[in-house]
GROMACS .gro file of C-alpha atoms in nm:
model
  419
    1UNK     CA    1  -1.266  15.049  11.050
    2UNK     CA    2  -1.121  15.362  10.916
    3UNK     CA    3  -1.075  15.377  11.332
    4UNK     CA    4  -0.814  15.105  11.169
    5UNK     CA    5  -0.541  15.322  11.026
    6UNK     CA    6  -0.590  15.644  11.260
    7UNK     CA    7  -0.408  15.347  11.495
    8UNK     CA    8  -0.227  15.279  11.295
    9UNK     CA    9  -0.071  15.625  11.218
   10UNK     CA   10  -0.089  15.662  11.530
   11UNK     CA   11   0.201  15.429  11.583
   12UNK     CA   12   0.428  15.585  11.298
   13UNK     CA   13   0.375  15.927  11.520
   14UNK     CA   14   0.481  15.764  11.790
   15UNK     CA   15   0.798  15.623  11.695
   16UNK     CA   16   0.859  15.972  11.524
   17UNK     CA   17   0.953  16.105  11.892
   18UNK     CA   18   1.249  15.890  11.928
   19UNK     CA   19   1.415  15.878  11.511
   20UNK     CA   20   1.504  16.187  11.311
   21UNK     CA   21   1.297  16.191  11.067
   22UNK     CA   22   1.234  16.494  10.775
   23UNK     CA   23   0.864  16.612  10.801
   24UNK     CA   24   0.837  16.505  10.415
   25UNK     CA   25   0.922  16.134  10.504
   26UNK     CA   26   0.626  16.153  10.766
   27UNK     CA   27   0.430  16.323  10.514
   28UNK     CA   28   0.488  16.007  10.222
   29UNK     CA   29   0.411  15.730  10.433
   30UNK     CA   30   0.106  15.865  10.619
   31UNK     CA   31  -0.020  15.807  10.191
   32UNK     CA   32  -0.076  15.485  10.039
   33UNK     CA   33   0.073  15.507   9.698
   34UNK     CA   34  -0.178  15.364   9.460
   35UNK     CA   35  -0.511  15.214   9.554
   36UNK     CA   36  -0.740  15.037   9.279
   37UNK     CA   37  -1.137  14.904   9.345
   38UNK     CA   38  -1.322  14.730   9.129
   39UNK     CA   39  -1.611  14.442   9.094
   40UNK     CA   40  -1.507  14.097   9.011
   41UNK     CA   41  -1.765  13.939   8.798
   42UNK     CA   42  -1.841  13.551   8.875
   43UNK     CA   43  -2.028  13.329   8.648
   44UNK     CA   44  -2.171  13.050   8.961
   45UNK     CA   45  -2.247  12.688   8.906
   46UNK     CA   46  -2.654  12.748   8.921
   47UNK     CA   47  -2.607  12.970   8.556
   48UNK     CA   48  -2.632  13.266   8.749
   49UNK     CA   49  -2.351  13.592   8.771
   50UNK     CA   50  -2.270  13.750   9.078
   51UNK     CA   51  -1.987  14.067   9.167
   52UNK     CA   52  -1.744  14.109   9.454
   53UNK     CA   53  -1.620  14.426   9.564
   54UNK     CA   54  -1.234  14.377   9.551
   55UNK     CA   55  -0.929  14.578   9.664
   56UNK     CA   56  -0.517  14.648   9.590
   57UNK     CA   57  -0.325  14.926   9.769
   58UNK     CA   58   0.061  14.959   9.704
   59UNK     CA   59   0.088  15.127  10.016
   60UNK     CA   60   0.496  15.278  10.001
   61UNK     CA   61   0.706  15.167   9.707
   62UNK     CA   62   1.081  15.321   9.831
   63UNK     CA   63   1.284  15.053   9.918
   64UNK     CA   64   1.163  14.849   9.611
   65UNK     CA   65   0.848  14.580   9.493
   66UNK     CA   66   0.570  14.597   9.749
   67UNK     CA   67   0.423  14.279   9.886
   68UNK     CA   68   0.138  14.211  10.071
   69UNK     CA   69  -0.167  13.860  10.108
   70UNK     CA   70  -0.467  13.863   9.996
   71UNK     CA   71  -0.718  13.758  10.186
   72UNK     CA   72  -1.084  13.658  10.122
   73UNK     CA   73  -1.343  13.747  10.381
   74UNK     CA   74  -1.675  13.844  10.459
   75UNK     CA   75  -1.597  14.208  10.589
   76UNK     CA   76  -1.303  14.283  10.394
   77UNK     CA   77  -1.358  14.653  10.307
   78UNK     CA   78  -1.076  14.911  10.182
   79UNK     CA   79  -1.009  15.081  10.471
   80UNK     CA   80  -0.870  14.745  10.617
   81UNK     CA   81  -0.661  14.642  10.301
   82UNK     CA   82  -0.505  15.005  10.308
   83UNK     CA   83  -0.420  14.999  10.660
   84UNK     CA   84  -0.235  14.575  10.625
   85UNK     CA   85  -0.080  14.762  10.380
   86UNK     CA   86   0.073  14.964  10.606
   87UNK     CA   87   0.201  14.733  10.831
   88UNK     CA   88   0.370  14.494  10.622
   89UNK     CA   89   0.514  14.811  10.451
   90UNK     CA   90   0.696  14.824  10.794
   91UNK     CA   91   0.741  14.462  10.831
   92UNK     CA   92   0.975  14.445  10.541
   93UNK     CA   93   1.180  14.742  10.666
   94UNK     CA   94   1.173  14.611  11.021
   95UNK     CA   95   1.370  14.281  10.840
   96UNK     CA   96   1.540  14.423  10.571
   97UNK     CA   97   1.388  14.282  10.327
   98UNK     CA   98   1.348  14.451  10.008
   99UNK     CA   99   1.048  14.532   9.964
  100UNK     CA  100   0.764  14.823  10.089
  101UNK     CA  101   0.422  14.675  10.164
  102UNK     CA  102   0.115  14.591   9.990
  103UNK     CA  103  -0.206  14.377  10.060
  104UNK     CA  104  -0.545  14.300   9.873
  105UNK     CA  105  -0.915  14.132   9.956
  106UNK     CA  106  -1.183  13.958   9.837
  107UNK     CA  107  -1.531  14.096  10.069
  108UNK     CA  108  -1.660  13.717   9.982
  109UNK     CA  109  -1.736  13.463  10.225
  110UNK     CA  110  -1.545  13.219  10.062
  111UNK     CA  111  -1.709  12.906  10.258
  112UNK     CA  112  -2.008  12.990  10.024
  113UNK     CA  113  -1.839  12.933   9.782
  114UNK     CA  114  -1.786  12.553   9.572
  115UNK     CA  115  -1.433  12.503   9.464
  116UNK     CA  116  -1.510  12.616   9.100
  117UNK     CA  117  -1.635  12.928   9.191
  118UNK     CA  118  -1.293  12.985   9.464
  119UNK     CA  119  -1.137  12.928   9.186
  120UNK     CA  120  -1.311  13.132   8.901
  121UNK     CA  121  -1.285  13.399   9.193
  122UNK     CA  122  -0.921  13.387   9.222
  123UNK     CA  123  -0.826  13.350   8.839
  124UNK     CA  124  -1.130  13.712   8.816
  125UNK     CA  125  -0.909  13.865   9.091
  126UNK     CA  126  -0.609  13.802   8.847
  127UNK     CA  127  -0.741  13.915   8.586
  128UNK     CA  128  -0.862  14.229   8.706
  129UNK     CA  129  -0.543  14.334   8.885
  130UNK     CA  130  -0.292  14.187   8.628
  131UNK     CA  131  -0.140  14.643   8.568
  132UNK     CA  132  -0.070  14.620   8.950
  133UNK     CA  133   0.137  14.306   9.021
  134UNK     CA  134   0.423  14.214   8.903
  135UNK     CA  135   0.760  14.024   8.987
  136UNK     CA  136   0.896  14.350   9.039
  137UNK     CA  137   0.607  14.566   9.107
  138UNK     CA  138   0.367  14.367   9.324
  139UNK     CA  139   0.420  14.029   9.497
  140UNK     CA  140   0.078  13.862   9.643
  141UNK     CA  141   0.046  13.603   9.878
  142UNK     CA  142  -0.163  13.394  10.080
  143UNK     CA  143  -0.372  13.569  10.386
  144UNK     CA  144  -0.716  13.516  10.522
  145UNK     CA  145  -0.929  13.228  10.313
  146UNK     CA  146  -0.701  13.216  10.078
  147UNK     CA  147  -0.481  12.852  10.026
  148UNK     CA  148  -0.107  12.710   9.785
  149UNK     CA  149  -0.354  12.592   9.617
  150UNK     CA  150  -0.590  12.980   9.528
  151UNK     CA  151  -0.196  13.075   9.458
  152UNK     CA  152  -0.111  12.867   9.190
  153UNK     CA  153  -0.437  12.973   9.035
  154UNK     CA  154  -0.323  13.354   9.071
  155UNK     CA  155   0.004  13.258   8.952
  156UNK     CA  156  -0.094  13.028   8.684
  157UNK     CA  157  -0.388  13.311   8.536
  158UNK     CA  158  -0.088  13.571   8.582
  159UNK     CA  159   0.151  13.401   8.328
  160UNK     CA  160  -0.140  13.311   8.121
  161UNK     CA  161  -0.195  13.673   8.030
  162UNK     CA  162   0.190  13.753   8.026
  163UNK     CA  163   0.201  13.464   7.797
  164UNK     CA  164   0.531  13.345   7.996
  165UNK     CA  165   0.608  13.124   8.330
  166UNK     CA  166   0.623  13.399   8.556
  167UNK     CA  167   0.592  13.184   8.911
  168UNK     CA  168   0.822  13.457   9.148
  169UNK     CA  169   0.479  13.657   9.059
  170UNK     CA  170   0.277  13.567   9.379
  171UNK     CA  171   0.467  13.379   9.668
  172UNK     CA  172   0.301  13.154   9.853
  173UNK     CA  173   0.219  12.899   9.615
  174UNK     CA  174   0.204  12.464   9.601
  175UNK     CA  175   0.523  12.309   9.646
  176UNK     CA  176   0.544  12.098   9.292
  177UNK     CA  177   0.452  12.491   9.107
  178UNK     CA  178   0.783  12.731   9.232
  179UNK     CA  179   0.642  12.738   9.593
  180UNK     CA  180   0.960  12.718   9.916
  181UNK     CA  181   0.914  12.484  10.162
  182UNK     CA  182   0.926  12.592  10.487
  183UNK     CA  183   0.655  12.817  10.389
  184UNK     CA  184   0.401  12.606  10.618
  185UNK     CA  185   0.479  12.721  10.905
  186UNK     CA  186   0.642  13.023  10.818
  187UNK     CA  187   0.468  13.277  11.053
  188UNK     CA  188   0.443  13.033  11.337
  189UNK     CA  189   0.809  12.971  11.289
  190UNK     CA  190   0.943  13.292  11.311
  191UNK     CA  191   0.771  13.406  11.599
  192UNK     CA  192   0.827  13.099  11.830
  193UNK     CA  193   1.217  13.227  11.703
  194UNK     CA  194   1.231  13.522  11.858
  195UNK     CA  195   1.028  13.402  12.192
  196UNK     CA  196   1.357  13.208  12.228
  197UNK     CA  197   1.627  13.435  12.164
  198UNK     CA  198   1.499  13.672  12.368
  199UNK     CA  199   1.422  13.400  12.692
  200UNK     CA  200   1.550  13.497  12.960
  201UNK     CA  201   1.483  13.870  12.828
  202UNK     CA  202   1.177  13.825  12.854
  203UNK     CA  203   1.191  13.662  13.173
  204UNK     CA  204   1.106  13.311  13.053
  205UNK     CA  205   1.444  13.123  13.075
  206UNK     CA  206   1.341  12.948  13.438
  207UNK     CA  207   0.989  13.079  13.467
  208UNK     CA  208   0.681  12.813  13.404
  209UNK     CA  209   0.594  12.839  13.016
  210UNK     CA  210   0.222  12.827  13.009
  211UNK     CA  211   0.021  12.959  12.629
  212UNK     CA  212  -0.301  13.093  12.567
  213UNK     CA  213  -0.325  13.069  12.191
  214UNK     CA  214  -0.617  13.279  12.017
  215UNK     CA  215  -0.677  13.181  11.738
  216UNK     CA  216  -0.642  12.775  11.557
  217UNK     CA  217  -0.535  12.822  11.213
  218UNK     CA  218  -0.278  12.830  11.070
  219UNK     CA  219  -0.053  13.035  11.243
  220UNK     CA  220  -0.242  12.903  11.556
  221UNK     CA  221  -0.192  12.585  11.515
  222UNK     CA  222   0.174  12.568  11.428
  223UNK     CA  223   0.251  12.770  11.695
  224UNK     CA  224   0.121  12.604  11.890
  225UNK     CA  225   0.324  12.305  11.756
  226UNK     CA  226   0.644  12.452  11.811
  227UNK     CA  227   0.595  12.533  12.192
  228UNK     CA  228   0.394  12.250  12.288
  229UNK     CA  229   0.709  12.037  12.099
  230UNK     CA  230   0.991  12.281  12.299
  231UNK     CA  231   0.809  12.197  12.635
  232UNK     CA  232   0.581  12.494  12.634
  233UNK     CA  233   0.275  12.429  12.849
  234UNK     CA  234  -0.041  12.530  12.607
  235UNK     CA  235  -0.307  12.547  12.822
  236UNK     CA  236  -0.623  12.756  12.650
  237UNK     CA  237  -0.706  12.788  12.248
  238UNK     CA  238  -0.955  12.966  12.130
  239UNK     CA  239  -1.116  12.974  11.726
  240UNK     CA  240  -1.394  13.137  11.556
  241UNK     CA  241  -1.656  12.929  11.680
  242UNK     CA  242  -1.548  12.861  12.065
  243UNK     CA  243  -1.211  12.823  12.312
  244UNK     CA  244  -1.151  12.568  12.513
  245UNK     CA  245  -0.896  12.546  12.846
  246UNK     CA  246  -0.730  12.239  13.045
  247UNK     CA  247  -0.487  12.373  13.307
  248UNK     CA  248  -0.254  12.025  13.260
  249UNK     CA  249  -0.214  12.102  12.896
  250UNK     CA  250  -0.317  12.008  12.530
  251UNK     CA  251  -0.170  11.849  12.242
  252UNK     CA  252  -0.202  12.042  11.941
  253UNK     CA  253  -0.262  11.754  11.677
  254UNK     CA  254  -0.543  11.607  11.876
  255UNK     CA  255  -0.772  11.895  11.993
  256UNK     CA  256  -0.653  11.975  11.610
  257UNK     CA  257  -0.788  11.665  11.478
  258UNK     CA  258  -1.057  11.748  11.737
  259UNK     CA  259  -1.178  12.015  11.514
  260UNK     CA  260  -1.181  11.861  11.237
  261UNK     CA  261  -1.399  11.569  11.297
  262UNK     CA  262  -1.649  11.880  11.458
  263UNK     CA  263  -1.541  12.170  11.346
  264UNK     CA  264  -1.380  12.386  11.616
  265UNK     CA  265  -1.156  12.342  11.924
  266UNK     CA  266  -1.463  12.275  12.147
  267UNK     CA  267  -1.524  11.931  11.987
  268UNK     CA  268  -1.162  11.896  12.198
  269UNK     CA  269  -1.405  11.950  12.519
  270UNK     CA  270  -1.427  11.682  12.879
  271UNK     CA  271  -1.233  11.469  13.023
  272UNK     CA  272  -1.066  11.738  13.213
  273UNK     CA  273  -1.090  11.964  12.949
  274UNK     CA  274  -1.297  12.246  12.967
  275UNK     CA  275  -1.578  12.480  12.702
  276UNK     CA  276  -1.558  12.865  12.782
  277UNK     CA  277  -1.581  13.244  12.647
  278UNK     CA  278  -1.367  13.404  12.459
  279UNK     CA  279  -1.365  13.620  12.720
  280UNK     CA  280  -1.251  13.375  13.006
  281UNK     CA  281  -0.991  13.314  12.758
  282UNK     CA  282  -0.838  13.624  12.721
  283UNK     CA  283  -0.871  13.565  13.112
  284UNK     CA  284  -0.646  13.222  13.126
  285UNK     CA  285  -0.357  13.266  13.375
  286UNK     CA  286  -0.042  13.264  13.102
  287UNK     CA  287   0.263  13.363  13.017
  288UNK     CA  288   0.247  13.384  12.694
  289UNK     CA  289  -0.093  13.456  12.529
  290UNK     CA  290  -0.039  13.417  12.088
  291UNK     CA  291  -0.359  13.669  11.937
  292UNK     CA  292  -0.314  13.451  11.576
  293UNK     CA  293  -0.729  13.581  11.435
  294UNK     CA  294  -0.831  13.856  11.358
  295UNK     CA  295  -0.721  14.218  11.374
  296UNK     CA  296  -0.840  14.463  11.698
  297UNK     CA  297  -1.005  14.171  11.909
  298UNK     CA  298  -0.810  14.255  12.174
  299UNK     CA  299  -0.943  14.601  12.290
  300UNK     CA  300  -0.976  14.820  12.635
  301UNK     CA  301  -1.270  14.676  12.684
  302UNK     CA  302  -1.083  14.295  12.759
  303UNK     CA  303  -0.732  14.359  12.783
  304UNK     CA  304  -0.779  14.424  13.180
  305UNK     CA  305  -0.903  14.033  13.199
  306UNK     CA  306  -0.505  13.944  13.041
  307UNK     CA  307  -0.274  13.799  13.305
  308UNK     CA  308   0.060  13.722  13.038
  309UNK     CA  309   0.287  13.860  13.091
  310UNK     CA  310   0.400  13.833  12.719
  311UNK     CA  311   0.162  13.936  12.436
  312UNK     CA  312   0.319  13.719  12.091
  313UNK     CA  313   0.159  13.915  11.834
  314UNK     CA  314   0.114  13.595  11.531
  315UNK     CA  315  -0.211  13.835  11.410
  316UNK     CA  316  -0.177  14.165  11.275
  317UNK     CA  317  -0.316  14.457  11.480
  318UNK     CA  318  -0.549  14.219  11.670
  319UNK     CA  319  -0.460  14.467  11.983
  320UNK     CA  320  -0.582  14.811  11.953
  321UNK     CA  321  -0.426  15.092  12.111
  322UNK     CA  322  -0.581  15.180  12.366
  323UNK     CA  323  -0.487  14.834  12.470
  324UNK     CA  324  -0.173  14.917  12.405
  325UNK     CA  325  -0.203  15.157  12.724
  326UNK     CA  326  -0.318  14.957  12.944
  327UNK     CA  327  -0.101  14.602  12.856
  328UNK     CA  328   0.172  14.854  12.920
  329UNK     CA  329   0.075  15.042  13.188
  330UNK     CA  330   0.058  14.623  13.389
  331UNK     CA  331   0.384  14.545  13.265
  332UNK     CA  332   0.307  14.344  12.986
  333UNK     CA  333   0.567  14.342  12.776
  334UNK     CA  334   0.401  14.295  12.354
  335UNK     CA  335   0.584  14.104  12.088
  336UNK     CA  336   0.429  14.358  11.808
  337UNK     CA  337   0.297  14.196  11.476
  338UNK     CA  338   0.471  14.364  11.254
  339UNK     CA  339   0.804  14.131  11.400
  340UNK     CA  340   0.646  13.844  11.575
  341UNK     CA  341   0.454  13.756  11.266
  342UNK     CA  342   0.732  13.884  11.028
  343UNK     CA  343   0.866  13.506  10.925
  344UNK     CA  344   0.556  13.497  10.684
  345UNK     CA  345   0.725  13.765  10.487
  346UNK     CA  346   1.074  13.655  10.503
  347UNK     CA  347   0.977  13.237  10.389
  348UNK     CA  348   0.843  13.448  10.115
  349UNK     CA  349   1.145  13.672  10.038
  350UNK     CA  350   1.302  13.361   9.940
  351UNK     CA  351   1.032  13.198   9.782
  352UNK     CA  352   1.079  13.507   9.550
  353UNK     CA  353   1.401  13.430   9.566
  354UNK     CA  354   1.478  13.065   9.473
  355UNK     CA  355   1.186  13.217   9.200
  356UNK     CA  356   1.388  13.419   9.036
  357UNK     CA  357   1.787  13.251   9.047
  358UNK     CA  358   1.519  12.915   8.931
  359UNK     CA  359   1.715  12.707   9.213
  360UNK     CA  360   1.595  12.587   9.574
  361UNK     CA  361   1.712  12.545   9.894
  362UNK     CA  362   1.696  12.307  10.151
  363UNK     CA  363   1.425  12.335  10.467
  364UNK     CA  364   1.711  12.342  10.701
  365UNK     CA  365   1.933  12.674  10.556
  366UNK     CA  366   1.541  12.861  10.514
  367UNK     CA  367   1.506  12.769  10.850
  368UNK     CA  368   1.810  12.892  10.925
  369UNK     CA  369   1.782  13.172  10.741
  370UNK     CA  370   1.461  13.270  10.895
  371UNK     CA  371   1.617  13.181  11.246
  372UNK     CA  372   1.913  13.434  11.161
  373UNK     CA  373   1.733  13.709  11.031
  374UNK     CA  374   1.452  13.749  11.333
  375UNK     CA  375   1.690  13.690  11.536
  376UNK     CA  376   1.960  13.959  11.380
  377UNK     CA  377   1.618  14.189  11.397
  378UNK     CA  378   1.470  14.118  11.732
  379UNK     CA  379   1.728  14.247  11.873
  380UNK     CA  380   1.796  14.508  11.767
  381UNK     CA  381   1.463  14.609  11.835
  382UNK     CA  382   1.452  14.438  12.199
  383UNK     CA  383   1.789  14.703  12.208
  384UNK     CA  384   1.629  14.999  12.103
  385UNK     CA  385   1.337  14.956  12.333
  386UNK     CA  386   1.579  14.939  12.591
  387UNK     CA  387   1.779  15.205  12.507
  388UNK     CA  388   1.511  15.464  12.434
  389UNK     CA  389   1.313  15.309  12.733
  390UNK     CA  390   0.985  15.274  12.473
  391UNK     CA  391   0.754  14.968  12.460
  392UNK     CA  392   0.839  14.717  12.181
  393UNK     CA  393   0.622  14.847  11.964
  394UNK     CA  394   0.745  15.173  11.913
  395UNK     CA  395   1.131  14.989  11.933
  396UNK     CA  396   0.976  14.835  11.642
  397UNK     CA  397   0.805  15.128  11.481
  398UNK     CA  398   1.109  15.353  11.537
  399UNK     CA  399   1.397  15.064  11.391
  400UNK     CA  400   1.128  15.036  11.047
  401UNK     CA  401   1.152  15.463  11.069
  402UNK     CA  402   1.468  15.511  11.045
  403UNK     CA  403   1.571  15.191  10.725
  404UNK     CA  404   1.215  15.421  10.515
  405UNK     CA  405   1.407  15.775  10.603
  406UNK     CA  406   1.680  15.700  10.470
  407UNK     CA  407   1.552  15.520  10.152
  408UNK     CA  408   1.348  15.842  10.156
  409UNK     CA  409   1.567  16.105  10.206
  410UNK     CA  410   1.775  16.003   9.949
  411UNK     CA  411   1.605  16.084   9.673
  412UNK     CA  412   1.657  16.471   9.854
  413UNK     CA  413   1.445  16.659  10.064
  414UNK     CA  414   1.353  17.001  10.141
  415UNK     CA  415   1.693  17.089  10.257
  416UNK     CA  416   1.874  16.921   9.975
  417UNK     CA  417   1.648  17.097   9.727
  418UNK     CA  418   1.726  17.437   9.911
  419UNK     CA  419   2.029  17.402   9.947
   0.00000   0.00000   0.00000
C-alpha cells in the first residue's frame, strides 16, 4: 500500500512541472498534517470482545476543515487512508470547496457483523475520534461499506458526546436526521454531468455510446441508470463476484434486481447475457469505461486490454501510474477521479451548508448547483489540458495545485520572510 501513496505523490510532482509553485508548498503537501491510529474494542453479540484497527487522517487543512469518508473494509490500512486523504485534498481544491482532505477507515469485514455489532462499532469509532472530528475541524462521510444509517449512528454519538445536536459534523446522513436530497446518486450524477458537458470535446456527440462499468455498487448502479436513461448502451457490468456482457445492452434495474436475488450481477446471465471474467470485461469494445470499484484495479498487466476511448473514474485511484502511461500512449482520455467523482463531496458540502444554516434546498436546486460546479471546473481542467498539452489527470492536479499553492503562500513562504 506504500506504492499507492508513492503513486499519488508522483502525480503531484508531475503537476508541479506546469504550475508556478514554491518548494515550500510541495514540502507541505507531501506529508499528512495529522494521523491517528487506534484500536476499537467492541462487545460482540456472543458476549466476547473484539478489537479492530481504525484510523483517521487529516491531510491538509489550509483551505478549510478536512473532509472525507469512513470506510469499513477488511483490507483497510493506514497507508490507504493517508493516500485517500491526499486525494481528497486535491479533489476539494479542484472543485473550489472550502475544505481540506481527510479520510478514515476500520479494518473489518462488515458483512460478518450483526446490525447491533455494526452500530456498536460505528459508535466506538466516534468515541475514539471525537477529539479529532467536528463541524469546523473534520467532517466525515460514507465510503466503502458504510451508508446513511452508519452516518446517522455516528452523528448521534458525536452529539451525545458534545451534549448538543451537531448534524453538521457528518454528511451522508439519513434525510430525517439532516441528510441532503441528492446525496444518494451524487458521485455518479457529477460524473454524468461532466461527461455530458464534454460530450463534443470527447468526440461522443455523433458516435456510438457503449459503456462498460466495473463495480456495481452505489456509484456503478447510478451511473448505469443515468446513462441508460439518456440513451447510452450498457454493454458490460461487474461486481466483486463476477461480470456480464451483452452487446444489445443491459437494463440497469433488471441487473440490480438479479444481483439482489442472487448476490452477483452474474445472476442476470442467460438470454443473450454472458458471464465473463474480469479481464474479459475490460477488453469489451466500448466508448466509455467506468471504473467504480476500488483502488489499483487497472494496472500495467491489464491496461493494454482496454478498448475504451474514454475512462470515467468514479472510483478513487482505480488506475496505477504505470497503467496511466499505457492508456495515454494508446490515446485513451482519462477523466480523473479528483474531478470525475467529485460530485459526492460537492453534495456533501451542500449538506454541511444546509445543516449549518438550518435550511433545506430542493432536489432541483441541488442538481442545478452540482451541474454548474461540475461544468465550470470540468471546463477549466479541459482548457488547461488543451493549453498545456498534458493529460486530464495532470491538468486536474495542476488546477488544484494552483489553488492550494495560493492558499499556502498567503501565509508567507521563504521569499516573503527573507525579504
